[in-house]
Coordinates of C-alpha atoms in Angstrom, one line a residue:
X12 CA 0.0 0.0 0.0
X13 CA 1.2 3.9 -0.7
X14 CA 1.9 5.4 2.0
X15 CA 0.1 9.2 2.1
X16 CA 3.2 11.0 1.5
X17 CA 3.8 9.2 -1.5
X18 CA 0.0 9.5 -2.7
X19 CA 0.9 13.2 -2.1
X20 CA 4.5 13.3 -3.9
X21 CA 2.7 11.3 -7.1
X22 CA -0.2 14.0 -6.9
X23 CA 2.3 17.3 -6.7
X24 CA 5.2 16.2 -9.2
X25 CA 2.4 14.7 -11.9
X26 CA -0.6 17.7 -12.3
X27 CA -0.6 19.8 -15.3
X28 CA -2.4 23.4 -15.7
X29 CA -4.6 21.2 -18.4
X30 CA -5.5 19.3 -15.7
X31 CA -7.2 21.4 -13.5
X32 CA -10.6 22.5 -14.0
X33 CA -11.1 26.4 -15.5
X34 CA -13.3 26.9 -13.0
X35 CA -11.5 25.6 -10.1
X36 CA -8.6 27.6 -11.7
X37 CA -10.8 31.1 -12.1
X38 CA -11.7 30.4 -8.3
X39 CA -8.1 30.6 -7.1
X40 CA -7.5 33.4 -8.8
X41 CA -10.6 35.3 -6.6
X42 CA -8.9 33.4 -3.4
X43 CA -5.5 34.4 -4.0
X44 CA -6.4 38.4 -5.0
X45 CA -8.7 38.2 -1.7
X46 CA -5.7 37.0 0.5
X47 CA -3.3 39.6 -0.8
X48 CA -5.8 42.2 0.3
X49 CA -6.6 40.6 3.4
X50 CA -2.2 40.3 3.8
X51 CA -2.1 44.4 2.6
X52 CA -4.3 45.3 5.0
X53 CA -2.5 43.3 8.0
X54 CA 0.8 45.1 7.2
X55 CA -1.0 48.7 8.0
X56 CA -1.3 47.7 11.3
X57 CA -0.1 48.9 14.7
X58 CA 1.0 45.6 16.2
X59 CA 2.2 44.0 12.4
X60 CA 4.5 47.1 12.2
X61 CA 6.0 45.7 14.6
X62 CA 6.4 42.0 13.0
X63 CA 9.3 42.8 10.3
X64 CA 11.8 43.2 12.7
X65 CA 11.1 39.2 13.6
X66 CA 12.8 38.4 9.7
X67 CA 15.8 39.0 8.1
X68 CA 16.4 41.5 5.6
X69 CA 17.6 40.8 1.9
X70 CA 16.8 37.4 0.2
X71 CA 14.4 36.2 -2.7
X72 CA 11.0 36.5 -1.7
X73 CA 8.6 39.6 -1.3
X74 CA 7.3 40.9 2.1
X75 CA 3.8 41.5 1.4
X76 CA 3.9 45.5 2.2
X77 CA 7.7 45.4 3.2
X78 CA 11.0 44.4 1.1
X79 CA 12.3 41.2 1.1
X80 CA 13.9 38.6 2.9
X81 CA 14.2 34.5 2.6
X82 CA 12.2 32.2 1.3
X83 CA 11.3 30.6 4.7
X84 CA 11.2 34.1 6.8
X85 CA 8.9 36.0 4.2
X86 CA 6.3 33.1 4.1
X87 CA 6.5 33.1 8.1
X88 CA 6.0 37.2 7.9
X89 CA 2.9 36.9 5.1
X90 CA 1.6 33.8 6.7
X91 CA 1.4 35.9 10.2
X92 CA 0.5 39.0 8.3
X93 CA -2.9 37.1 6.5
X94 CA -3.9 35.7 9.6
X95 CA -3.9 37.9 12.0
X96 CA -6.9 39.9 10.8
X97 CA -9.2 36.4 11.1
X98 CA -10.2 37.5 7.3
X99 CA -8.5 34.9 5.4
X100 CA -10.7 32.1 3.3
X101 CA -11.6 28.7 5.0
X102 CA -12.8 25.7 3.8
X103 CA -15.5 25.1 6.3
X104 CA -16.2 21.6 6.0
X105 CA -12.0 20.9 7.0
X106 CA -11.8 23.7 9.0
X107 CA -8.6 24.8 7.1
X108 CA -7.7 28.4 6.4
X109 CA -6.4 27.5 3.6
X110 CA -4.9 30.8 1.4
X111 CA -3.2 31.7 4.7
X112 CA -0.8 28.7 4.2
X113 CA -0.8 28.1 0.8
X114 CA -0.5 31.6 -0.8
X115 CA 2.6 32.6 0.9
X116 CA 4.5 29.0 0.2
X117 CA 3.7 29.6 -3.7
X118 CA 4.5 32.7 -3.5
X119 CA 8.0 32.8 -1.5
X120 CA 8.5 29.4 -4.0
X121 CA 7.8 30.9 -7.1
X122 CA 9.8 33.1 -6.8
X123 CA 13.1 31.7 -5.8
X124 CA 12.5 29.6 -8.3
X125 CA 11.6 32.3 -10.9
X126 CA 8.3 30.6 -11.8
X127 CA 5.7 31.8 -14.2
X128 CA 2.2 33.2 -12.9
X129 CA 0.2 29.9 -13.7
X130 CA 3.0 27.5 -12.0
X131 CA 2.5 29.8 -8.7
X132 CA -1.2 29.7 -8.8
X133 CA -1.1 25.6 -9.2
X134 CA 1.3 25.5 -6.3
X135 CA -1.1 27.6 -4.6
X136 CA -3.8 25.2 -5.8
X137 CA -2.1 22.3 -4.7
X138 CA -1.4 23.3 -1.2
X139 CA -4.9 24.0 -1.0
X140 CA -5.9 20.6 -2.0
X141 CA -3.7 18.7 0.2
X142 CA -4.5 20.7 3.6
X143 CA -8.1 20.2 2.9
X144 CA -7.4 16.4 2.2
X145 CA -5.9 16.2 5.9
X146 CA -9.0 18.0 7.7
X147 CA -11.5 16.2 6.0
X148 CA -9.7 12.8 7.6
X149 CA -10.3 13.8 11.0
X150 CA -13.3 16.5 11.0
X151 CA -12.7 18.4 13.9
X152 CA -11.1 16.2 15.8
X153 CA -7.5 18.2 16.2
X154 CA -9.0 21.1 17.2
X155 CA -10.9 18.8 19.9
X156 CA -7.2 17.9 21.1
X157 CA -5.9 21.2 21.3
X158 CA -4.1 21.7 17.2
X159 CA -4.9 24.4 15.2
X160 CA -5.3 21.4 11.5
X161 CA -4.2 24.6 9.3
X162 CA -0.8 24.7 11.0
X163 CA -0.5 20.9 11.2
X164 CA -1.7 20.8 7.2
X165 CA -0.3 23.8 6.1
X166 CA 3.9 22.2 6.6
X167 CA 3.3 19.2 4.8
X168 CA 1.2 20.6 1.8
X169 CA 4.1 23.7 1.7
X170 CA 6.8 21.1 1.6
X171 CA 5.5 19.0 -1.3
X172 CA 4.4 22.3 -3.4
X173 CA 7.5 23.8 -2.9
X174 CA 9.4 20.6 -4.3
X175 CA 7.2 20.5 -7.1
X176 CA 8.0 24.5 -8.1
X177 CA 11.8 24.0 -7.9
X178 CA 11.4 20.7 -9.9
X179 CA 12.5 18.1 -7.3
X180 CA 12.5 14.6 -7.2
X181 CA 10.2 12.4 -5.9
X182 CA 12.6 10.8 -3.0
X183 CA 13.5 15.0 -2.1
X184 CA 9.8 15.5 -2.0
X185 CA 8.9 12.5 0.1
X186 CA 11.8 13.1 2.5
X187 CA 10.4 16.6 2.6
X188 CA 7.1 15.5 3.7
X189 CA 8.4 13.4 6.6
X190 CA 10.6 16.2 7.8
X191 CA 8.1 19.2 7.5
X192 CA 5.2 16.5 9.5
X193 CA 7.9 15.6 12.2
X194 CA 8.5 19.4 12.8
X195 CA 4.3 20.0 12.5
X196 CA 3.1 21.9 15.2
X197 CA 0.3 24.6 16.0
X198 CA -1.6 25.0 19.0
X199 CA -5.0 27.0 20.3
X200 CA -3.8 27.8 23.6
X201 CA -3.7 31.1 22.8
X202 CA -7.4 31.0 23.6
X203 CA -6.2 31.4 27.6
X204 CA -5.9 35.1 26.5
X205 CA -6.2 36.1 22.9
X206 CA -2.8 35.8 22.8
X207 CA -1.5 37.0 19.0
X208 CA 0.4 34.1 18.4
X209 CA -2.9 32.5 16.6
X210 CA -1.2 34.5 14.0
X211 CA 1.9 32.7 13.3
X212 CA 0.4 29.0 13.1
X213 CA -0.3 29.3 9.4
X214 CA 3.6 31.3 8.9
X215 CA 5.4 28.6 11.1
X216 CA 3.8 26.0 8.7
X217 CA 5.1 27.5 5.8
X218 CA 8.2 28.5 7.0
X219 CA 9.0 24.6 8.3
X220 CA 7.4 23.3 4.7
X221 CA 10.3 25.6 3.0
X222 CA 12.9 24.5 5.3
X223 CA 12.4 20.6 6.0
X224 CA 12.7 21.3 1.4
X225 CA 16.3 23.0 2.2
X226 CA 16.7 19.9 4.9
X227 CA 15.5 17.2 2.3
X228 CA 18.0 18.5 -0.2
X229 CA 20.9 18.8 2.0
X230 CA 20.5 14.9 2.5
X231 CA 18.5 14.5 5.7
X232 CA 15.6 12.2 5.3
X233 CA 11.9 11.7 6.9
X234 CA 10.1 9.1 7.7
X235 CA 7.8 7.7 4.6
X236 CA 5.0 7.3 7.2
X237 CA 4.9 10.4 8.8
X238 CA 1.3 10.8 8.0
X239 CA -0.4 7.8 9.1
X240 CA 2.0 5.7 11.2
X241 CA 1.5 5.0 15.0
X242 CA 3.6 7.8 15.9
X243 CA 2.8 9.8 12.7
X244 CA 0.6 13.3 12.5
X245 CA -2.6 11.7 12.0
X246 CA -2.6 9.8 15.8
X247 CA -0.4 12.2 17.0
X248 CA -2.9 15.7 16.3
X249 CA -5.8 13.9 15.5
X250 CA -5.7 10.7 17.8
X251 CA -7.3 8.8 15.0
X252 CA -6.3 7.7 11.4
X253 CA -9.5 8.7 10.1
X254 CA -9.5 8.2 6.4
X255 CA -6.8 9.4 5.3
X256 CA -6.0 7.2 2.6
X257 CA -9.6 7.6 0.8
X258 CA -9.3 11.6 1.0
X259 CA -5.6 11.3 -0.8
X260 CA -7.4 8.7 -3.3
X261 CA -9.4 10.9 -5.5
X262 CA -6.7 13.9 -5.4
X263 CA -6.5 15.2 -9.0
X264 CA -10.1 13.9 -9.4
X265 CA -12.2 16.1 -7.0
X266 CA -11.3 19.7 -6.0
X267 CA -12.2 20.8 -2.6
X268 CA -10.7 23.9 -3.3
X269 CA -12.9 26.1 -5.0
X270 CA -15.5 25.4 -1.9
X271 CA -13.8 27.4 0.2
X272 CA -15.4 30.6 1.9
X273 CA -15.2 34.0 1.6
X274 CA -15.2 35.9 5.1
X275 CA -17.1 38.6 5.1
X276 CA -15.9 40.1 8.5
X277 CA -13.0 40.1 10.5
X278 CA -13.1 37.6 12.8
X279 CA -13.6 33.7 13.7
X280 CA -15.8 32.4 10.9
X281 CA -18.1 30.4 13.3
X282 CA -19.5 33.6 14.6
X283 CA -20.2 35.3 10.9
X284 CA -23.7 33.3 10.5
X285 CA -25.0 34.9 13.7
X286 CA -23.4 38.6 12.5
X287 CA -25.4 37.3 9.5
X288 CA -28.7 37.0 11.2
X289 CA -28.3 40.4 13.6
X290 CA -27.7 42.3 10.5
X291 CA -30.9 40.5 8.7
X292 CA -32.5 41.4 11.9
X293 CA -31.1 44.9 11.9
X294 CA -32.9 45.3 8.2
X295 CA -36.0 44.7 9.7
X296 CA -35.7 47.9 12.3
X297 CA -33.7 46.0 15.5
X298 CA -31.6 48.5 17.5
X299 CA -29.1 48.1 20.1
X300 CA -31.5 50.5 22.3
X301 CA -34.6 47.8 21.3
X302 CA -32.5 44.8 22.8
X303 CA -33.9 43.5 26.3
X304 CA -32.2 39.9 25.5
X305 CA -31.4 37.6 22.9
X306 CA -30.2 33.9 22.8
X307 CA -28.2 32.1 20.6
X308 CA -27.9 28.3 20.1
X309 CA -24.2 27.1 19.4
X310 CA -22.6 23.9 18.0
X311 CA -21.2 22.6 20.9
X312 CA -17.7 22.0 19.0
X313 CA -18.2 25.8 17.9
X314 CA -18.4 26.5 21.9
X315 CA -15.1 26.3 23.0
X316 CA -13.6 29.2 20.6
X317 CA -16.3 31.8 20.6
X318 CA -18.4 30.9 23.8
X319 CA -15.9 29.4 26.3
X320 CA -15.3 31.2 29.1
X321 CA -18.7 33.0 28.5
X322 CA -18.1 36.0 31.2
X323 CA -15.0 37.3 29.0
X324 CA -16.4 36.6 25.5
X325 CA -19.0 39.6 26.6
X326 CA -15.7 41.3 28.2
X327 CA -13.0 40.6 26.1
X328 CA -9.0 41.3 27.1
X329 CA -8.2 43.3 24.0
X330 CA -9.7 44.2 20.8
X331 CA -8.0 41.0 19.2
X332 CA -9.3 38.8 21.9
X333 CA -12.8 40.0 20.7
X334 CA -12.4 38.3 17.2
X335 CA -13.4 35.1 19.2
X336 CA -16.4 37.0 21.3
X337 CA -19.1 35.7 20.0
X338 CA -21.4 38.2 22.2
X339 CA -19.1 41.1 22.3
X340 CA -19.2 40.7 18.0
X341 CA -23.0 41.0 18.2
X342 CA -23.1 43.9 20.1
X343 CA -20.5 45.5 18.3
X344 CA -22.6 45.2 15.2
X345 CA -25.7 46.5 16.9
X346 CA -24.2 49.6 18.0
X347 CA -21.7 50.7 15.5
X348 CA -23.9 48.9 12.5
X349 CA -21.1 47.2 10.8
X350 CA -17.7 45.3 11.8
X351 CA -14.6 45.9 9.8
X352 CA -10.7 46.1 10.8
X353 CA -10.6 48.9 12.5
X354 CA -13.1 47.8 15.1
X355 CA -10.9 45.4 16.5
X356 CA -7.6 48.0 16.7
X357 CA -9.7 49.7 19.1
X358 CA -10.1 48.6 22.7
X359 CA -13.2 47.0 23.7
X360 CA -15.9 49.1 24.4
X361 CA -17.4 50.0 27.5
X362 CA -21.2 50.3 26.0
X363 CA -20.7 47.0 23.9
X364 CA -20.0 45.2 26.9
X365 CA -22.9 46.0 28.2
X366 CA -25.1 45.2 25.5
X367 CA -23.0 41.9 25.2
X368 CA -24.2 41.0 29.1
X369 CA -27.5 41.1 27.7
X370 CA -26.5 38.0 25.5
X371 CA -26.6 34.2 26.8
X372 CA -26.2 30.6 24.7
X373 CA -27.6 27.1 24.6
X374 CA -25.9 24.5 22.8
X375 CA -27.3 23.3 19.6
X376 CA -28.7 19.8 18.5
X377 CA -27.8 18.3 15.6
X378 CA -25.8 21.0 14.3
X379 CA -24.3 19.4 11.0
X380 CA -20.9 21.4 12.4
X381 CA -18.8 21.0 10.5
X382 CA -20.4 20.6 7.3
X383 CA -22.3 23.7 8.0
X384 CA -21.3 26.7 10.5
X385 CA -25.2 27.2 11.6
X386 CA -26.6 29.9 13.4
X387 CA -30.1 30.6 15.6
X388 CA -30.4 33.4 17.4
X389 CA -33.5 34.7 19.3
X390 CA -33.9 38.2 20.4
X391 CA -36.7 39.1 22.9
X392 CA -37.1 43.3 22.3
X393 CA -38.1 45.6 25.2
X394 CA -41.2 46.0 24.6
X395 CA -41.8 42.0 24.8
X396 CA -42.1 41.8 21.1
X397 CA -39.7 38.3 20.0
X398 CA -37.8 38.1 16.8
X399 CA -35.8 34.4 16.0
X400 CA -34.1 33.7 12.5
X401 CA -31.8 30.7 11.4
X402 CA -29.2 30.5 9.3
X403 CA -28.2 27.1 8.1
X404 CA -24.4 27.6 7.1
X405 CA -22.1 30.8 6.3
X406 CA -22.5 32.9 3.7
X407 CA -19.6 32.6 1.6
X408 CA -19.2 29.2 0.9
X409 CA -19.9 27.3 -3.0
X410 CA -23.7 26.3 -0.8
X411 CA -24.1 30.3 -0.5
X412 CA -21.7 31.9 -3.2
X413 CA -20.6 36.0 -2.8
X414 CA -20.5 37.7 -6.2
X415 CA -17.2 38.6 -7.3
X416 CA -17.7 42.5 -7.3
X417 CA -18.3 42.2 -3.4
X418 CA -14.9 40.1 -3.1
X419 CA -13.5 43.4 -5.2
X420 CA -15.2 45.8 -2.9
X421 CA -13.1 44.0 0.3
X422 CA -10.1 43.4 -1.7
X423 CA -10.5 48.0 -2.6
X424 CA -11.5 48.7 1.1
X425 CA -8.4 46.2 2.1
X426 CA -5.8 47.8 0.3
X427 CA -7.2 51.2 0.8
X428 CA -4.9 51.1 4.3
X429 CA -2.0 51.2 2.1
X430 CA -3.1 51.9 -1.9
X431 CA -4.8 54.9 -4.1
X432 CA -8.1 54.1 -6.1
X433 CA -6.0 53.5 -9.6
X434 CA -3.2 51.1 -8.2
X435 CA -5.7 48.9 -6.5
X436 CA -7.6 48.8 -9.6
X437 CA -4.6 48.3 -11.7
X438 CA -3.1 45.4 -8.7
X439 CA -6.4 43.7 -8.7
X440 CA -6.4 43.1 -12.2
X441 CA -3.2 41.8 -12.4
X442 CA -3.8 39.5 -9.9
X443 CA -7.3 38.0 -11.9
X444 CA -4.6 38.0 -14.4
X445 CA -1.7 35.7 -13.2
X446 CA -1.9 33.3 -14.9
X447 CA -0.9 34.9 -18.4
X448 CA 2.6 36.1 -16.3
X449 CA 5.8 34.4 -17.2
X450 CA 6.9 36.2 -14.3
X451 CA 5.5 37.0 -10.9
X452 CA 7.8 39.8 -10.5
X453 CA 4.9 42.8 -11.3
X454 CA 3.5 41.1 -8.7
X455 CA 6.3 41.2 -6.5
X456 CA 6.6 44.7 -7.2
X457 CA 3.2 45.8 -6.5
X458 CA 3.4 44.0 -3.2
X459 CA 6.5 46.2 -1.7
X460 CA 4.1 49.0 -1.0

């Protein structure tokens, strides 16, 4: 039997651009231009100022709003940078943010390797594919023990994409794999305190995926098993081998990819169904000022991130902390009538808060998490009047498309922090247009802003 590094070795080294859809092509290109602009509008921030002085200076690869540095420091930097705004893509049903790995390892790849635009975007593809493969094995089940799946994920897809864009063997690649999976690591204890270090799970992936390549070529080899042995990722993370095997089987055949959803605010995607709702709600006259109570129901695996402990998810440490406060976010929304970045560079607010006491939760039954991301939320007005909606899954996702013009409009209000009206145009064109680039070094370019 193939082991699953070598399922994923014979997958990378053997795709052609003929052999990817158009459609699953044309939906990368709308991921990849939406996690620049999520990564441009990171690198405007106060505390991801800070973050360049944690690289090296000088090297191949683009700093997305900076210079340059390595390969392995600038797709730690953009990999931090694209996360820490909890805007980036995920693919819901995997739980993998998936652009926030993959996008920085094909692009720090590419170019080192001087690739052209459509080699970068199948890397990018790739990656994609082969995280989503690993999350599907074990649904939910590594963030149950305490692992972050996109950090875990993201190493092992960077290392065998980054093999494939240099043109590496087989036996390098494989080697690769086992090195980047034994170095895998991620964890969600920075729930304790909305620590910022969330950030850097999807960077450290990509920066071991580039270096356990470097390692692999050196001569230091990786066990061929890394994936699915006793001792391997899969029991390790996951404490169960799921089905690995299966998801790995139709790679090339079926493309997850392109199923991945938009976010459409800010912060942790299980909460954006219930922003959903409050804004329907809002449409129909609801006020912050109207609110006497309102009640959610949660997916009980949904719980721990945005509901656990409940007294500080209405009273959150910092402004990042409040990405996860499922109350606090709902009370922001009433009050200020919209969520974008800047309402979490702020600190929490006293009034929110208080409108966010007025919020409690119930689990929900027979959620469907994490096929869907559901939402119910009841709210009971002052004057005794009672208003409940549902919302079966997230907007964003191929079940409940965006239109492309409104991932354009985030992509403009993204790079706003840092662009004027006709370069954003002229970089969000060029980015729908990659694939006709021999080079991505336009690209490059337009990213040193």
């Amino acid at each position: 039997m193939m082991s699953a590094a070598h399922l994923i070795t014979n997958f990378t080294t053997a795709v052609k651009e003929n052999d990817i859809p158009t459609h699953v092509i044309e939906s990368a290109k709308l991921h990849f231009a939406d996690t620049i602009g999520v990564g441009l509008a990171a690198s405007a921030g106060t505390m991801q100022k800070r973050w360049y002085g944690s690289v090296d200076k000088g090297g191949s690869a683009t700093c997305i709003g900076g210079n340059s540095s390595s390969p392995a420091d600038a797709a730690l930097l953009n990999g931090m940078l694209i996360h820490s705004l909890e805007y980036d893509d995920t693919h819901t049903s995997s739980v993998i943010h998936g652009s926030a790995v993959a996008a920085p390892s094909a692009l720090a790849a590419a170019e080192e390797a001087n690739c052209s635009g459509a080699e970068m975007l199948i890397g990018y593809i790739l990656a994609y594919e082969i995280m989503i493969r690993i999350g599907l094995a074990a649904p939910g089940m590594f963030q149950k023990n305490g692992f972050q799946v996109t950090s875990i994920a993201g190493s092992i897809a960077t290392a065998a994409i980054t093999c494939r864009l240099h043109g590496l063997s087989q036996e390098v690649t494989e080697n690769a794999i086992g090195i980047a999976g034994s170095q895998a690591s991620g964890l969600l204890a920075f729930l304790e305190n909305g620590s910022s270090v969330k950030a850097l799970n999807p960077g450290w992936a990509a920066h071991i995926g580039i270096k356990a390549v470097q390692l692999s070529k050196s001569g230091m080899t990786g066990p061929p098993g890394i994936l699915e042995n006793p001792l391997g990722v899969m029991k390790s993370f996951a404490r169960t081998s799921g089905n690995l095997l299966d998801q790995l089987g139709d790679l090339g055949q079926v493309w997850h990819s392109q199923n991945a959803a938009f976010k459409l605010y800010p912060c942790c995607h299980y909460i954006h169904p219930f922003l959903e709702a409050i804004e329907q709600l809002m449409q129909d006259g609801l006020t912050a000022r109207d609110v006497d109570k309102i009640h959610l129901k949660v997916a009980n695996a949904q719980a721990p991130l945005i509901c656990e402990p409940w007294d500080r998810k209405q009273n959150p440490l910092s402004g990042y902390d409040a990405k996860w406060a499922l109350p606090y976010c709902i009370a922001l929304l009433l009050i200020k009538g919209k969520i974008d970045v800047h309402s979490f560079e702020k600190k929490p607010s006293k009034p929110v808060i208080e409108l966010a006491k007025k919020i409690e939760w119930t689990p929900m039954k027979n959620s469907g998490f994490p096929n869907v991301f559901p939402a119910y939320v009841r709210v009971k007005r002052k004057d005794s009047s009672v208003a409940d909606i549902t919302i079966h899954d997230v907007k964003g996702t191929a079940n409940r498309p965006v239109e492309p013009n409104l991932i354009k409009q985030k992509f403009l209000e993204n790079t706003a922090r840092k662009l004027d009206e006709s370069t954003r145009n002229d970089f969000w064109n060029s980015l729908l247009e990659i694939t006709q680039f021999q080079s991505i070094k336009n690209i490059s370019s337009m990213l040193k802003c």
